[in-house]
Amino acid sequence: MPALASDLRKTLENTVVKARDLAERGAREALNSLAVEGKDPYTSMSEEERKLRNRLRARGRQLGDQRDPQKGSQSIERLVREMAYEHWHRMLFARFLAENQLLIEPSSGVSISLDECEELAAEEGTDLWGLAAQYAQAMLPQIFRIDDPVLAAKLPLEIRQQLQGLVAELEAETFTASDSLGWTYQFWQTKRKKEVNDSGVKIGADEISPVTQLFTEDYMGTPEKARSTAAQLVSAIKTR
């Protein structure tokens, strides 16, 4: 695989920066609709929604969001960032798999193209990227955890459609470059890095990642391995 060309890299950076703004806005709206930040669930919420709310609050505390023991409210800033990233990453990686002939239709075990995935989505009454992301999640549960509540909570439809549009507009060559996934991890921190640097705040745990642009998933080892992970994953999938 060749490295990502400079013009495609710039386009990818602009796309990822836009995607983070959209995804975080959508995540915040979704979490607010489930009263994750508030003391109590909304009276109109179903039992299933209440259970999801509890799981999301637990996930937020695991990430470091603080609960006010007196008010019963809980911050959601880290949960917003986590949810936004997971939804965008799943969608983006679905396209990465498809462009490398690695998006597998589960019942047949055969790789399918995006066009074929779109036909299947139409038959199932769903959208292309939603189904592609579903296939990607099933293929790589070590990356997209099936039981992760942030993926169980849906982003607003309008936000999902805009994110899907951003993924679709990227050139196919972006997804066949050896370092493209590594760049997406770095570009995800572009805006946050500038905000931290411009603020002049003392660098703490929340600022280290964006300032150094070291951002890795749980399945990665050291940050230095980030840009080589794409090739390793593709190789691993091909030899499944």
mmCIF file of C-alpha atoms in Angstrom:
data_model
loop_
_atom_site.group_PDB
_atom_site.id
_atom_site.type_symbol
_atom_site.label_atom_id
_atom_site.label_comp_id
_atom_site.label_asym_id
_atom_site.label_seq_id
_atom_site.Cartn_x
_atom_site.Cartn_y
_atom_site.Cartn_z
ATOM 1 C CA MET A 1 0.000 0.000 0.000
ATOM 2 C CA PRO A 2 1.348 3.475 -0.876
ATOM 3 C CA ALA A 3 1.349 6.350 1.601
ATOM 4 C CA LEU A 4 -1.490 8.865 1.465
ATOM 5 C CA ALA A 5 -0.859 11.657 -1.072
ATOM 6 C CA SER A 6 -0.574 15.175 0.383
ATOM 7 C CA ASP A 7 -3.733 16.521 -1.307
ATOM 8 C CA LEU A 8 -5.785 13.563 -0.091
ATOM 9 C CA ARG A 9 -4.279 13.937 3.359
ATOM 10 C CA LYS A 10 -5.409 17.569 3.528
ATOM 11 C CA THR A 11 -8.907 16.623 2.408
ATOM 12 C CA LEU A 12 -8.979 13.884 5.026
ATOM 13 C CA GLU A 13 -7.918 16.331 7.713
ATOM 14 C CA ASN A 14 -10.672 18.807 6.804
ATOM 15 C CA THR A 15 -13.212 15.987 6.735
ATOM 16 C CA VAL A 16 -12.225 14.576 10.111
ATOM 17 C CA VAL A 17 -12.279 18.013 11.752
ATOM 18 C CA LYS A 18 -15.806 18.603 10.427
ATOM 19 C CA ALA A 19 -16.830 15.103 11.483
ATOM 20 C CA ARG A 20 -15.716 15.629 15.071
ATOM 21 C CA ASP A 21 -17.773 18.812 15.409
ATOM 22 C CA LEU A 22 -20.830 17.091 13.965
ATOM 23 C CA ALA A 23 -20.418 13.862 15.897
ATOM 24 C CA GLU A 24 -19.930 15.597 19.234
ATOM 25 C CA ARG A 25 -22.984 17.762 18.634
ATOM 26 C CA GLY A 26 -24.986 14.668 17.770
ATOM 27 C CA ALA A 27 -23.669 12.754 20.774
ATOM 28 C CA ARG A 28 -24.621 15.579 23.116
ATOM 29 C CA GLU A 29 -28.137 15.727 21.664
ATOM 30 C CA ALA A 30 -28.525 11.961 21.969
ATOM 31 C CA LEU A 31 -27.326 11.912 25.573
ATOM 32 C CA ASN A 32 -29.569 14.833 26.492
ATOM 33 C CA SER A 33 -32.542 13.034 24.967
ATOM 34 C CA LEU A 34 -31.847 10.196 27.419
ATOM 35 C CA ALA A 35 -31.367 12.536 30.424
ATOM 36 C CA VAL A 36 -27.888 11.132 31.009
ATOM 37 C CA GLU A 37 -26.714 14.384 32.569
ATOM 38 C CA GLY A 38 -29.777 14.919 34.745
ATOM 39 C CA LYS A 39 -30.670 13.566 38.165
ATOM 40 C CA ASP A 40 -33.646 11.520 36.981
ATOM 41 C CA PRO A 41 -34.829 9.953 33.716
ATOM 42 C CA TYR A 42 -37.689 11.602 31.854
ATOM 43 C CA THR A 43 -41.097 10.241 32.838
ATOM 44 C CA SER A 44 -41.804 9.484 29.162
ATOM 45 C CA MET A 45 -38.806 7.173 28.818
ATOM 46 C CA SER A 46 -39.358 3.467 28.242
ATOM 47 C CA GLU A 47 -37.821 0.761 30.406
ATOM 48 C CA GLU A 48 -35.291 0.021 27.675
ATOM 49 C CA GLU A 49 -34.287 3.684 27.483
ATOM 50 C CA ARG A 50 -33.896 3.847 31.257
ATOM 51 C CA LYS A 51 -31.599 0.831 31.203
ATOM 52 C CA LEU A 52 -29.530 2.385 28.425
ATOM 53 C CA ARG A 53 -29.346 5.635 30.413
ATOM 54 C CA ASN A 54 -27.969 3.748 33.413
ATOM 55 C CA ARG A 55 -25.395 1.987 31.252
ATOM 56 C CA LEU A 56 -24.323 5.278 29.696
ATOM 57 C CA ARG A 57 -23.932 6.939 33.087
ATOM 58 C CA ALA A 58 -21.833 4.006 34.273
ATOM 59 C CA ARG A 59 -19.703 4.240 31.124
ATOM 60 C CA GLY A 60 -19.272 7.967 31.682
ATOM 61 C CA ARG A 61 -18.030 7.437 35.243
ATOM 62 C CA GLN A 62 -15.657 4.794 33.926
ATOM 63 C CA LEU A 63 -14.259 7.415 31.553
ATOM 64 C CA GLY A 64 -13.897 9.959 34.348
ATOM 65 C CA ASP A 65 -17.134 11.965 34.210
ATOM 66 C CA GLN A 66 -18.029 13.076 37.718
ATOM 67 C CA ARG A 67 -21.359 12.533 39.459
ATOM 68 C CA ASP A 68 -22.562 15.150 41.931
ATOM 69 C CA PRO A 69 -23.646 13.078 44.955
ATOM 70 C CA GLN A 70 -25.871 15.863 46.291
ATOM 71 C CA LYS A 71 -27.625 16.946 43.104
ATOM 72 C CA GLY A 72 -27.568 13.538 41.436
ATOM 73 C CA SER A 73 -26.470 15.082 38.140
ATOM 74 C CA GLN A 74 -23.450 13.860 36.203
ATOM 75 C CA SER A 75 -21.112 15.526 33.724
ATOM 76 C CA ILE A 76 -21.082 14.065 30.225
ATOM 77 C CA GLU A 77 -18.086 15.737 28.559
ATOM 78 C CA ARG A 78 -15.910 12.638 28.334
ATOM 79 C CA LEU A 79 -18.866 10.487 27.368
ATOM 80 C CA VAL A 80 -19.719 12.924 24.553
ATOM 81 C CA ARG A 81 -16.182 12.653 23.180
ATOM 82 C CA GLU A 82 -16.180 8.868 23.467
ATOM 83 C CA MET A 83 -19.557 8.451 21.792
ATOM 84 C CA ALA A 84 -18.707 10.841 18.971
ATOM 85 C CA TYR A 85 -15.458 9.085 18.213
ATOM 86 C CA GLU A 86 -16.883 5.564 18.326
ATOM 87 C CA HIS A 87 -19.731 6.356 15.926
ATOM 88 C CA TRP A 88 -17.499 8.182 13.449
ATOM 89 C CA HIS A 89 -14.755 5.573 13.635
ATOM 90 C CA ARG A 90 -17.167 2.694 13.001
ATOM 91 C CA MET A 91 -18.593 4.450 9.948
ATOM 92 C CA LEU A 92 -15.184 5.393 8.564
ATOM 93 C CA PHE A 93 -13.730 1.950 9.113
ATOM 94 C CA ALA A 94 -16.656 0.339 7.323
ATOM 95 C CA ARG A 95 -15.599 2.235 4.214
ATOM 96 C CA PHE A 96 -11.974 1.298 4.807
ATOM 97 C CA LEU A 97 -12.971 -2.376 4.840
ATOM 98 C CA ALA A 98 -15.148 -2.030 1.751
ATOM 99 C CA GLU A 99 -12.465 -0.309 -0.317
ATOM 100 C CA ASN A 100 -10.046 -3.107 0.541
ATOM 101 C CA GLN A 101 -12.557 -5.855 -0.364
ATOM 102 C CA LEU A 102 -12.796 -6.833 3.284
ATOM 103 C CA LEU A 103 -16.397 -5.934 4.098
ATOM 104 C CA ILE A 104 -17.979 -9.328 4.695
ATOM 105 C CA GLU A 105 -21.683 -10.112 4.340
ATOM 106 C CA PRO A 106 -22.184 -12.434 7.355
ATOM 107 C CA SER A 107 -24.653 -14.974 5.945
ATOM 108 C CA SER A 108 -22.572 -15.717 2.837
ATOM 109 C CA GLY A 109 -19.119 -15.001 4.239
ATOM 110 C CA VAL A 110 -18.292 -13.189 0.990
ATOM 111 C CA SER A 111 -16.793 -9.715 0.672
ATOM 112 C CA ILE A 112 -19.138 -7.140 -0.854
ATOM 113 C CA SER A 113 -18.765 -3.717 -2.427
ATOM 114 C CA LEU A 114 -20.459 -0.560 -1.221
ATOM 115 C CA ASP A 115 -22.890 -0.807 -4.152
ATOM 116 C CA GLU A 116 -23.833 -4.335 -3.121
ATOM 117 C CA CYS A 117 -24.131 -3.248 0.491
ATOM 118 C CA GLU A 118 -26.474 -0.453 -0.616
ATOM 119 C CA GLU A 119 -28.694 -2.993 -2.410
ATOM 120 C CA LEU A 120 -28.823 -5.146 0.730
ATOM 121 C CA ALA A 121 -29.610 -2.096 2.835
ATOM 122 C CA ALA A 122 -32.526 -1.213 0.564
ATOM 123 C CA GLU A 123 -33.895 -4.755 0.913
ATOM 124 C CA GLU A 124 -33.674 -4.493 4.706
ATOM 125 C CA GLY A 125 -35.171 -1.012 4.789
ATOM 126 C CA THR A 126 -32.091 0.592 6.287
ATOM 127 C CA ASP A 127 -29.314 2.889 5.037
ATOM 128 C CA LEU A 128 -26.036 1.936 3.388
ATOM 129 C CA TRP A 129 -23.688 3.228 6.067
ATOM 130 C CA GLY A 130 -25.742 1.896 8.935
ATOM 131 C CA LEU A 131 -25.591 -1.618 7.481
ATOM 132 C CA ALA A 132 -21.911 -1.303 6.544
ATOM 133 C CA ALA A 133 -21.110 -0.182 10.081
ATOM 134 C CA GLN A 134 -23.107 -3.144 11.410
ATOM 135 C CA TYR A 135 -21.032 -5.538 9.306
ATOM 136 C CA ALA A 136 -17.798 -3.862 10.402
ATOM 137 C CA GLN A 137 -18.807 -4.122 14.056
ATOM 138 C CA ALA A 138 -19.629 -7.819 13.697
ATOM 139 C CA MET A 139 -16.312 -8.484 11.940
ATOM 140 C CA LEU A 140 -14.162 -6.638 14.443
ATOM 141 C CA PRO A 141 -15.773 -6.932 17.884
ATOM 142 C CA GLN A 142 -12.400 -6.326 19.530
ATOM 143 C CA ILE A 143 -12.516 -2.802 18.085
ATOM 144 C CA PHE A 144 -16.256 -2.066 18.020
ATOM 145 C CA ARG A 145 -17.509 -3.671 21.208
ATOM 146 C CA ILE A 146 -20.976 -5.137 20.721
ATOM 147 C CA ASP A 147 -22.015 -4.317 24.285
ATOM 148 C CA ASP A 148 -20.714 -0.727 24.282
ATOM 149 C CA PRO A 149 -23.605 1.555 25.321
ATOM 150 C CA VAL A 150 -22.244 4.505 23.334
ATOM 151 C CA LEU A 151 -22.869 2.518 20.154
ATOM 152 C CA ALA A 152 -26.293 1.400 21.385
ATOM 153 C CA ALA A 153 -27.333 5.061 21.635
ATOM 154 C CA LYS A 154 -28.163 6.479 18.201
ATOM 155 C CA LEU A 155 -27.030 9.843 16.920
ATOM 156 C CA PRO A 156 -29.832 12.055 15.555
ATOM 157 C CA LEU A 157 -30.804 11.121 11.988
ATOM 158 C CA GLU A 158 -29.727 14.466 10.523
ATOM 159 C CA ILE A 159 -26.270 14.150 12.087
ATOM 160 C CA ARG A 160 -25.885 10.557 10.888
ATOM 161 C CA GLN A 161 -26.762 11.601 7.359
ATOM 162 C CA GLN A 162 -24.231 14.413 7.395
ATOM 163 C CA LEU A 163 -21.500 12.121 8.720
ATOM 164 C CA GLN A 164 -22.366 9.527 6.090
ATOM 165 C CA GLY A 165 -22.032 12.220 3.454
ATOM 166 C CA LEU A 166 -18.549 13.110 4.687
ATOM 167 C CA VAL A 167 -17.455 9.477 4.501
ATOM 168 C CA ALA A 168 -18.940 9.025 1.036
ATOM 169 C CA GLU A 169 -17.214 12.128 -0.361
ATOM 170 C CA LEU A 170 -13.701 10.889 0.423
ATOM 171 C CA GLU A 171 -11.749 9.484 -2.522
ATOM 172 C CA ALA A 172 -11.331 5.719 -2.635
ATOM 173 C CA GLU A 173 -7.533 6.119 -2.639
ATOM 174 C CA THR A 174 -7.771 7.526 0.877
ATOM 175 C CA PHE A 175 -8.768 4.097 2.135
ATOM 176 C CA THR A 176 -6.118 2.091 0.307
ATOM 177 C CA ALA A 177 -3.154 4.104 1.625
ATOM 178 C CA SER A 178 -0.951 2.429 4.220
ATOM 179 C CA ASP A 179 -1.092 5.294 6.705
ATOM 180 C CA SER A 180 -4.642 6.629 6.296
ATOM 181 C CA LEU A 181 -6.048 5.265 9.560
ATOM 182 C CA GLY A 182 -3.102 6.639 11.477
ATOM 183 C CA TRP A 183 -3.783 10.073 10.038
ATOM 184 C CA THR A 184 -7.440 9.892 11.040
ATOM 185 C CA TYR A 185 -6.443 9.364 14.677
ATOM 186 C CA GLN A 186 -4.125 12.345 14.535
ATOM 187 C CA PHE A 187 -6.563 14.625 12.672
ATOM 188 C CA TRP A 188 -9.296 13.854 15.210
ATOM 189 C CA GLN A 189 -7.252 15.905 17.693
ATOM 190 C CA THR A 190 -6.482 18.851 15.378
ATOM 191 C CA LYS A 191 -9.071 21.309 16.684
ATOM 192 C CA ARG A 192 -8.772 20.217 20.307
ATOM 193 C CA LYS A 193 -4.988 20.637 20.151
ATOM 194 C CA LYS A 194 -5.362 24.224 18.938
ATOM 195 C CA GLU A 195 -7.931 24.987 21.653
ATOM 196 C CA VAL A 196 -5.640 23.679 24.396
ATOM 197 C CA ASN A 197 -2.582 25.489 23.052
ATOM 198 C CA ASP A 198 -4.484 28.766 22.653
ATOM 199 C CA SER A 199 -5.972 28.555 26.151
ATOM 200 C CA GLY A 200 -2.623 28.502 27.917
ATOM 201 C CA VAL A 201 -3.974 26.129 30.591
ATOM 202 C CA LYS A 202 -1.670 23.853 32.535
ATOM 203 C CA ILE A 203 -1.407 20.520 30.753
ATOM 204 C CA GLY A 204 -3.230 17.783 32.649
ATOM 205 C CA ALA A 205 -4.576 14.319 31.886
ATOM 206 C CA ASP A 206 -7.323 15.664 29.607
ATOM 207 C CA GLU A 207 -4.885 17.787 27.601
ATOM 208 C CA ILE A 208 -1.975 15.402 27.045
ATOM 209 C CA SER A 209 -3.614 13.456 24.214
ATOM 210 C CA PRO A 210 -4.678 16.382 21.997
ATOM 211 C CA VAL A 211 -1.544 18.449 22.619
ATOM 212 C CA THR A 212 0.827 15.634 21.714
ATOM 213 C CA GLN A 213 -1.577 14.296 19.072
ATOM 214 C CA LEU A 214 -1.127 10.862 20.568
ATOM 215 C CA PHE A 215 -4.482 9.140 20.355
ATOM 216 C CA THR A 216 -4.820 5.389 20.326
ATOM 217 C CA GLU A 217 -7.522 2.819 20.759
ATOM 218 C CA ASP A 218 -7.488 0.238 23.558
ATOM 219 C CA TYR A 219 -6.375 -2.468 21.135
ATOM 220 C CA MET A 220 -3.211 -0.547 20.223
ATOM 221 C CA GLY A 221 -0.023 -0.652 22.208
ATOM 222 C CA THR A 222 2.157 2.440 22.251
ATOM 223 C CA PRO A 223 1.130 5.652 20.450
ATOM 224 C CA GLU A 224 3.981 5.173 17.991
ATOM 225 C CA LYS A 225 2.119 2.183 16.552
ATOM 226 C CA ALA A 226 -0.956 4.182 15.555
ATOM 227 C CA ARG A 227 -0.146 4.783 11.905
ATOM 228 C CA SER A 228 0.955 1.210 11.283
ATOM 229 C CA THR A 229 -2.208 -0.292 12.757
ATOM 230 C CA ALA A 230 -4.236 -0.044 9.537
ATOM 231 C CA ALA A 231 -1.860 -2.308 7.619
ATOM 232 C CA GLN A 232 -1.669 -4.738 10.524
ATOM 233 C CA LEU A 233 -5.450 -4.972 10.770
ATOM 234 C CA VAL A 234 -5.856 -5.535 7.053
ATOM 235 C CA SER A 235 -3.222 -8.258 7.142
ATOM 236 C CA ALA A 236 -4.914 -9.895 10.117
ATOM 237 C CA ILE A 237 -8.319 -9.847 8.461
ATOM 238 C CA LYS A 238 -6.986 -11.321 5.228
ATOM 239 C CA THR A 239 -5.584 -14.298 7.102
ATOM 240 C CA ARG A 240 -8.687 -14.956 9.220
#
